[in-house]
Tab-separated table of C-alpha atoms in Angstrom:
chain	number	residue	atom	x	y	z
A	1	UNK	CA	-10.965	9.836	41.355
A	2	UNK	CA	-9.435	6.262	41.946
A	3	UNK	CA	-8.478	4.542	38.759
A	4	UNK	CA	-5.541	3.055	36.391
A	5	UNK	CA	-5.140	6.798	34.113
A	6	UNK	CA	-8.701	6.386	32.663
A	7	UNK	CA	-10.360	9.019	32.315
A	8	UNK	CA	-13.753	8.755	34.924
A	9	UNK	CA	-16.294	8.105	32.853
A	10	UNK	CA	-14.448	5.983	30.392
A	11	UNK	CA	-13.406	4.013	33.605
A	12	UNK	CA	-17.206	3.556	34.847
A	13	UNK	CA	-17.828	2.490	31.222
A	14	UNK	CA	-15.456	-0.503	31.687
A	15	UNK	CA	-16.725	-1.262	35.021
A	16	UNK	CA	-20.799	-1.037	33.365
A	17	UNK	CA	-20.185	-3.332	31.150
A	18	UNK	CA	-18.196	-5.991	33.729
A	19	UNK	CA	-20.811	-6.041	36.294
A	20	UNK	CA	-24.139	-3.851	35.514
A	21	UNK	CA	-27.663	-5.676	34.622
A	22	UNK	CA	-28.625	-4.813	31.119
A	23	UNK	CA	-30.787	-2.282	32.285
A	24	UNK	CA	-27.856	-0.396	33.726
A	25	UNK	CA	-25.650	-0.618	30.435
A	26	UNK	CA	-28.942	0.326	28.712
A	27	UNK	CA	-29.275	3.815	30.740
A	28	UNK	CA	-25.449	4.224	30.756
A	29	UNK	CA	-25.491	4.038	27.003
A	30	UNK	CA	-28.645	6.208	26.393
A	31	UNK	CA	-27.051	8.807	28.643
A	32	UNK	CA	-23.497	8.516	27.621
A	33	UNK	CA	-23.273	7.031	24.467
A	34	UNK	CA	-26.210	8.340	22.266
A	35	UNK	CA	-27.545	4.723	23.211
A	36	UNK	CA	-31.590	4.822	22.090
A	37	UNK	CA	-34.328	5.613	24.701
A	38	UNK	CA	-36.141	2.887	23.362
A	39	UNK	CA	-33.682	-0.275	24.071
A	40	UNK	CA	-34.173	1.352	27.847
A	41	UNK	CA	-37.706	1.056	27.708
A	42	UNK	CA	-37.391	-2.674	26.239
A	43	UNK	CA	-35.140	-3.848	29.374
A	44	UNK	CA	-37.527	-1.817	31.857
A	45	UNK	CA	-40.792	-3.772	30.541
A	46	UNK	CA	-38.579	-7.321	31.627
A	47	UNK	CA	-39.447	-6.350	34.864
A	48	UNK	CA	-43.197	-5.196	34.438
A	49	UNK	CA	-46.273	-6.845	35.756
A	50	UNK	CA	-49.637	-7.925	34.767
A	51	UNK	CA	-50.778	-5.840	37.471
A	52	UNK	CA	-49.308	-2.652	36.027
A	53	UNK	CA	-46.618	-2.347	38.588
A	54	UNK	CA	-42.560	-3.663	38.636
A	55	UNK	CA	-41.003	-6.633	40.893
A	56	UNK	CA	-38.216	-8.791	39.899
A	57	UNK	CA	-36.050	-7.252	41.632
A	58	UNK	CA	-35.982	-3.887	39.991
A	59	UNK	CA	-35.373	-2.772	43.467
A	60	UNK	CA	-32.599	-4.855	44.271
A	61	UNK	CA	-32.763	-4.984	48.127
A	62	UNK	CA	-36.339	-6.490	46.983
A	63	UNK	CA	-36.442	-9.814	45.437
A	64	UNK	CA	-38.862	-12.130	43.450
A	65	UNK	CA	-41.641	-11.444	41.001
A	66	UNK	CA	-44.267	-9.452	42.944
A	67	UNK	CA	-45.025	-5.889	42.475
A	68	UNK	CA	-44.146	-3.495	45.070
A	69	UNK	CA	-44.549	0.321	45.184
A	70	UNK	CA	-40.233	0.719	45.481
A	71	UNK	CA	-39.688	-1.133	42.485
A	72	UNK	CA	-42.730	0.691	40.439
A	73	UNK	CA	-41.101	4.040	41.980
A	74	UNK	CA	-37.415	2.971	40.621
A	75	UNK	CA	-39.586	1.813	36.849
A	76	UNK	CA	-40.665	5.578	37.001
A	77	UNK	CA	-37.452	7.365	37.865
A	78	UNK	CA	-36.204	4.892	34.726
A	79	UNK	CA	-38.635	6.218	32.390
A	80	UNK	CA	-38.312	10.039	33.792
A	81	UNK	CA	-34.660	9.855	32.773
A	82	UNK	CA	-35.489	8.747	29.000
A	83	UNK	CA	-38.353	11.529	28.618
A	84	UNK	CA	-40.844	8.688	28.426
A	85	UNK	CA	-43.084	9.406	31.928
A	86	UNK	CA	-46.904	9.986	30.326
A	87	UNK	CA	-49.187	8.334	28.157
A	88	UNK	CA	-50.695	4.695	28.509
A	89	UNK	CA	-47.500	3.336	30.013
A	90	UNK	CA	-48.258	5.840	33.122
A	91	UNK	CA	-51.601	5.353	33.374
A	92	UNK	CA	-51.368	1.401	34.059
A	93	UNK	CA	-48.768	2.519	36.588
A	94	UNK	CA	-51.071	5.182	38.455
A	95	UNK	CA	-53.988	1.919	38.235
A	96	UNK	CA	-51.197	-0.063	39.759
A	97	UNK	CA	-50.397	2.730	42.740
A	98	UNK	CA	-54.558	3.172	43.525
A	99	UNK	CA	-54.908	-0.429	44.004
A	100	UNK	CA	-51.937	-0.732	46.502
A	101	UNK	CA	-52.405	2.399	47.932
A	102	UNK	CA	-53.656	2.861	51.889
A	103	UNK	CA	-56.696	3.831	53.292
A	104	UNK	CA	-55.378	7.144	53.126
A	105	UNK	CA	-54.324	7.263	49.252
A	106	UNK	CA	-51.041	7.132	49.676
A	107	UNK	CA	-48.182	3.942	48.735
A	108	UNK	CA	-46.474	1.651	51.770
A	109	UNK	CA	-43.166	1.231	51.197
A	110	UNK	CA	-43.792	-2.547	51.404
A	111	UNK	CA	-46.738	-4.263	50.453
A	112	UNK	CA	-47.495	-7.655	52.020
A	113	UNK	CA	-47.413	-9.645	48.890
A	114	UNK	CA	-43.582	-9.384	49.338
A	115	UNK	CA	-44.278	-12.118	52.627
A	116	UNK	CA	-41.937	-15.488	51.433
A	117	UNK	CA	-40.162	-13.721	49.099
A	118	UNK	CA	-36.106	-12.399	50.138
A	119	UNK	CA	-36.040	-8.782	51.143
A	120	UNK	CA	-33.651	-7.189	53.192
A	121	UNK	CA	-34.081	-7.265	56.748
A	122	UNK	CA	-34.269	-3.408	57.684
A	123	UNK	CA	-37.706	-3.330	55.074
A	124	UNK	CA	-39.839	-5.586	56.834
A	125	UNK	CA	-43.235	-7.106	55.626
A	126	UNK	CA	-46.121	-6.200	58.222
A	127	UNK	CA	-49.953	-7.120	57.274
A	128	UNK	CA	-51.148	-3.747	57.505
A	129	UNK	CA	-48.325	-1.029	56.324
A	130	UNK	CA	-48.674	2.735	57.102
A	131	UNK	CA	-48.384	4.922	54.239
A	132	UNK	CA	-44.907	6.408	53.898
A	133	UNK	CA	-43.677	9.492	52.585
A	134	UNK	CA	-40.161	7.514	51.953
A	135	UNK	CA	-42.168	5.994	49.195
A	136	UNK	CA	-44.931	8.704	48.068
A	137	UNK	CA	-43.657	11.502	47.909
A	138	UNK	CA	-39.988	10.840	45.223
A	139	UNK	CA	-43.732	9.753	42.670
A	140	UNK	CA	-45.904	12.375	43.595
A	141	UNK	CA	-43.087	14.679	42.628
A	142	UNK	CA	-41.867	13.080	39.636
A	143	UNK	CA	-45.949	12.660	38.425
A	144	UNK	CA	-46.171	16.532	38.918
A	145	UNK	CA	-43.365	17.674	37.289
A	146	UNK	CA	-44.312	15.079	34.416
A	147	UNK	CA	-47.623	17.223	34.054
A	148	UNK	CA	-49.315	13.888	34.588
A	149	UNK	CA	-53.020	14.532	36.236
A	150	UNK	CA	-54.621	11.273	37.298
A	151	UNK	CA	-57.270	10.956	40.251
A	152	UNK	CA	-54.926	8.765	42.288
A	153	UNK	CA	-52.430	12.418	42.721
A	154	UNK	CA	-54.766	14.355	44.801
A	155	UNK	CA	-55.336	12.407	47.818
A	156	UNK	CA	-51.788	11.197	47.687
A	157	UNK	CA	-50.566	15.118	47.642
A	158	UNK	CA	-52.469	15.640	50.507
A	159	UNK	CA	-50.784	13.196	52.092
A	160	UNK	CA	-47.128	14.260	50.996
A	161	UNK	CA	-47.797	17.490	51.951
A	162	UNK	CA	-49.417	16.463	55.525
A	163	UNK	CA	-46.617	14.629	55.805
A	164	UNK	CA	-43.885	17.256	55.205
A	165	UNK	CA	-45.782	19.823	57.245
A	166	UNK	CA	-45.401	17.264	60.189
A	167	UNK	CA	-41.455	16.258	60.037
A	168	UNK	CA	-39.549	17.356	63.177
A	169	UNK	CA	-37.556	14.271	63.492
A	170	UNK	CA	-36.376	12.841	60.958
A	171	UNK	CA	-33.738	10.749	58.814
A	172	UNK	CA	-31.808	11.630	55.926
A	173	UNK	CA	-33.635	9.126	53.337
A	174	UNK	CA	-37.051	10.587	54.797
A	175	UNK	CA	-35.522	14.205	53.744
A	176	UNK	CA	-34.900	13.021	50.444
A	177	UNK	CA	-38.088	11.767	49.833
A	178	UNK	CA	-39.403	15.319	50.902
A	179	UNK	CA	-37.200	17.155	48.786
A	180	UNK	CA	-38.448	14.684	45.582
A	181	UNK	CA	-42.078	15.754	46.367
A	182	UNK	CA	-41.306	19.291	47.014
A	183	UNK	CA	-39.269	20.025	43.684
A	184	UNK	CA	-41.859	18.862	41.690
A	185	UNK	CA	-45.428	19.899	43.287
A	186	UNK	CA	-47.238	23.039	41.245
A	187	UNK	CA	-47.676	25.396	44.652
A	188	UNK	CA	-44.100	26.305	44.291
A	189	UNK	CA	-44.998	29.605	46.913
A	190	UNK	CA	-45.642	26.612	49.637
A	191	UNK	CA	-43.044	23.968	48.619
A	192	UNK	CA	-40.383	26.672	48.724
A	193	UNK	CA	-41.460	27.500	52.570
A	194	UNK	CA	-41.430	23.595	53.257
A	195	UNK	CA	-38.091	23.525	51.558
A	196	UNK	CA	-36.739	26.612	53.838
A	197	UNK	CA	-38.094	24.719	57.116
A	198	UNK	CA	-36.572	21.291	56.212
A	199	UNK	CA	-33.110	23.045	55.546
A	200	UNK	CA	-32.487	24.204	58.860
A	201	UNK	CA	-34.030	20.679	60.091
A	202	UNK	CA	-31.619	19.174	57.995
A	203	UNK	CA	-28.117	21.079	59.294
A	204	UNK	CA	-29.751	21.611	62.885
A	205	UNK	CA	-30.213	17.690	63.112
A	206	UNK	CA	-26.915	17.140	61.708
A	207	UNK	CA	-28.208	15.184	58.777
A	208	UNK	CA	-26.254	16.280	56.543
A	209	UNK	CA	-21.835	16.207	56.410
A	210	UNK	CA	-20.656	19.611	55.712
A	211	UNK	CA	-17.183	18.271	56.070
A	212	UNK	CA	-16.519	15.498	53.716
A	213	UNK	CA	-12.539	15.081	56.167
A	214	UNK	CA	-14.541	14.430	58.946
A	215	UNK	CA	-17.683	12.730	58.398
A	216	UNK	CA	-16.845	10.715	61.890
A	217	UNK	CA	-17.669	13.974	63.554
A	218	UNK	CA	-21.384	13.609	62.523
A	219	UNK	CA	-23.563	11.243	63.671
A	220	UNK	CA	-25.253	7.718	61.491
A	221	UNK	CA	-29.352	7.884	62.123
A	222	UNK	CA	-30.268	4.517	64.001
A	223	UNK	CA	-30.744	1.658	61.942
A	224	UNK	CA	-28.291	2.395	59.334
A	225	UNK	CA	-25.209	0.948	58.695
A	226	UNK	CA	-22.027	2.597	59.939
A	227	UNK	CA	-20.818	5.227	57.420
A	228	UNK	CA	-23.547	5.844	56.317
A	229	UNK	CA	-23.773	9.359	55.939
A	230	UNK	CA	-25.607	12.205	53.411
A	231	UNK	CA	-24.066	14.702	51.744
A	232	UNK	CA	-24.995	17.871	50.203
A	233	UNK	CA	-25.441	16.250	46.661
A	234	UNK	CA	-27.601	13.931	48.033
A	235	UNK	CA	-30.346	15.832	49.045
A	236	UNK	CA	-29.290	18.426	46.192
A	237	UNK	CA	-29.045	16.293	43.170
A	238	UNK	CA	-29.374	19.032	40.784
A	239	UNK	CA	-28.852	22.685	40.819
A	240	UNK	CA	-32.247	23.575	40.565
A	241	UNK	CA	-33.665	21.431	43.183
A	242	UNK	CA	-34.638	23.753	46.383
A	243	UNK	CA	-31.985	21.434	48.100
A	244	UNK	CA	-29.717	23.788	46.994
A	245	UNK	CA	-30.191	26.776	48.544
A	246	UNK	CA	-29.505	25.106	52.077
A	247	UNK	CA	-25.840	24.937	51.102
A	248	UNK	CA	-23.295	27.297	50.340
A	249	UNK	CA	-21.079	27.381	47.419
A	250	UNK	CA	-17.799	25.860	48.981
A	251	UNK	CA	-19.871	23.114	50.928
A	252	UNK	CA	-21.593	21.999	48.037
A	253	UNK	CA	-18.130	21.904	46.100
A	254	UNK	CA	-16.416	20.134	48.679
A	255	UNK	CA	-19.109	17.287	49.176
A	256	UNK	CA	-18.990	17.049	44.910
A	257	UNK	CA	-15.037	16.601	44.961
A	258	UNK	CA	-15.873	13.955	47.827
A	259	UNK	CA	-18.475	12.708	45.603
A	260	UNK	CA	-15.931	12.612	42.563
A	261	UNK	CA	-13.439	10.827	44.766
A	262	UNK	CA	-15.689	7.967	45.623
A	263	UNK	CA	-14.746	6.318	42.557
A	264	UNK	CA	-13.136	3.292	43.244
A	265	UNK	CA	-10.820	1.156	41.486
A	266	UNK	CA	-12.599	-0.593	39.206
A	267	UNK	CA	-14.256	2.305	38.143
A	268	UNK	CA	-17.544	1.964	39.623
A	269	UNK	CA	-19.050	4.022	42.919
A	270	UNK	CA	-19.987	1.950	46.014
A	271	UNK	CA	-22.647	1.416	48.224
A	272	UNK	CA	-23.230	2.767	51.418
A	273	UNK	CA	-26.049	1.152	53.205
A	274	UNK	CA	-26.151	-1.989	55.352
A	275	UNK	CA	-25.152	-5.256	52.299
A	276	UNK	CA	-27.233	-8.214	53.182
A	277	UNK	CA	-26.966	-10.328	50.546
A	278	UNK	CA	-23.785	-10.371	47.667
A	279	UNK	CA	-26.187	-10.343	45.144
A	280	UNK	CA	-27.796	-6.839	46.155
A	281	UNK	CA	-24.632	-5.252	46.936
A	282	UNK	CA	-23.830	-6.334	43.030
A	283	UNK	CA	-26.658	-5.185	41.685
A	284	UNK	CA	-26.698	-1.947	43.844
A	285	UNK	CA	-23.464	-0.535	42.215
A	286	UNK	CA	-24.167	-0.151	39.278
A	287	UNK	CA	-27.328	1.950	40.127
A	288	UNK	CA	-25.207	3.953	42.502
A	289	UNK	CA	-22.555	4.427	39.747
A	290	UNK	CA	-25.256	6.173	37.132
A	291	UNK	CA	-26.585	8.317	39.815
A	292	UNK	CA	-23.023	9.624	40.737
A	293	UNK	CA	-22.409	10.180	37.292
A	294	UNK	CA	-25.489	12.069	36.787
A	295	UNK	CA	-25.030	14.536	39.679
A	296	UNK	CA	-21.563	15.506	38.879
A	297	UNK	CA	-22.502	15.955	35.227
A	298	UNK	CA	-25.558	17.982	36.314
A	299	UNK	CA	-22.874	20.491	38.384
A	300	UNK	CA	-20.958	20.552	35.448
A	301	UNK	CA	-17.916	18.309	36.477
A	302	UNK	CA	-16.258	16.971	33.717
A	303	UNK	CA	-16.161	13.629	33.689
A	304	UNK	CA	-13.073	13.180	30.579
């Protein structure tokens, strides 16, 4: 890892509390530094709507006050990592998803109430949005594994798993999106078969770099920015995601040590997809930097 003689995480720590929102510290400290679940949960609700769902730019690549599905998928993720996903706090989320849900059940990944608000330019605002696995299936899979049972969840699995039954081509963020749905659904018999397929889609498609010294030998998906590629952990995040099994031991380990490398200078992890505004790239760092931090803790790198 890059750094002055810091130790890693002592070194994101520093760069946390330079640049992160107070969200960020909040989850760094809660899963670092014994910080409280509950000051996470007070800095998520700045962000939460009358409506039941998240704007303000939870999603940083989305601004302004309106709800959108992304940002009400990145509140859940939140309150998944602090043990808090259930209960009346849910349920106004799941009212929230119905209402901006498609004809088909399932969540756009923008909804049109974004239109004269900033958003970056490669999410664009359409009248009528298709529903999207990208954005469906990461909360049908985190509701699941939750144990969370509202009436919204069965038409939207239906559509996840349409959805993942019909991939052939695909991109890498699509991929992830499956995997999120498919670690978390109950028919674990079926999402283990979807998983299989997807694997070999994945390293026959060359979505994936298996060789962290040559990631200019594989090929960037149209419409995203140059360099950026997927890795092993990113489709893998922990060991006992299905992700897993589609990589052997010493590819996995190489794409972590790649992973650990990443670290740059001021401590913090960068992003990799196209910057369109300084104030997103900002923001986007610090989110980047937790999730890094996560998946090498969660493969048992030491970060001290």
């Amino acid at each position: 890892m890059a750094g002055t003689g810091a130790d890693p995480l002592a070194h994101a720590e520093q760069f946390i509390w330079l640049t992160a929102r107070v969200l960020e510290q909040r989850r760094f400290a809660h899963l670092f530094l014994e910080g409280s679940a509950d000051s996470v949960e007070t800095a998520l609700a700045a962000y939460r709507n009358e409506d039941g769902g998240y704007g303000h730019a939870l999603e940083p690549d989305l601004r302004g006050p309106v709800s959108q599905p992304l940002h009400t998928a990145h509140a859940l993720s939140v309150l998944d990592s602090i043990g808090r996903c259930g209960g009346l706090r849910v349920e106004r989320i799941c009212r929230y998803l119905t209402d901006v849900s498609t004809k088909v059940g399932a969540l756009p990944a923008l909804h049109p109430s974004q239109r004269g608000y900033p958003a970056a330019p490669f999410i664009p605002v359409v009248d009528d949005p298709p529903a999207e696995l990208l954005t469906t299936g990461p909360v049908v899979g985190l509701l699941h594994r939750n144990q969370v049972w509202h009436a919204w969840l069965f038409r939207a699995t239906d559509f996840c798993w349409a959805a993942v039954d019909a991939l052939d081509q695909s991109h890498p963020y699509e991929i992830e999106a499956a995997v999120a749905f498919l670690d978390g659904v109950p028919d674990r018999a079926r999402a283990e078969a979807a998983a299989d397929r997807l694997g070999r889609l994945v390293r026959e498609q060359r979505l994936v770099v298996l060789d962290p010294r040559r990631p200019s030998a594989y090929p960037v998906p149209p419409g995203y920015a140059p360099g950026e590629h997927h890795f092993p952990y990113d489709y893998a995040r922990t060991p006992g995601s299905l992700a897993r099994r589609w990589f052997s031991d010493g590819e996995l380990e190489s794409s972590l040590d790649h992973l650990a490398a990443e670290q740059q200078d001021d401590g913090g992890w960068p992003v990799n997809w196209r910057q369109w505004a300084p104030g997103t790239a900002l923001e986007g760092r610090p989110i980047v930097t937790l999730k890094a931090l996560r998946t090498l803790r969660a493969y048992g790198r030491s970060l001290r």
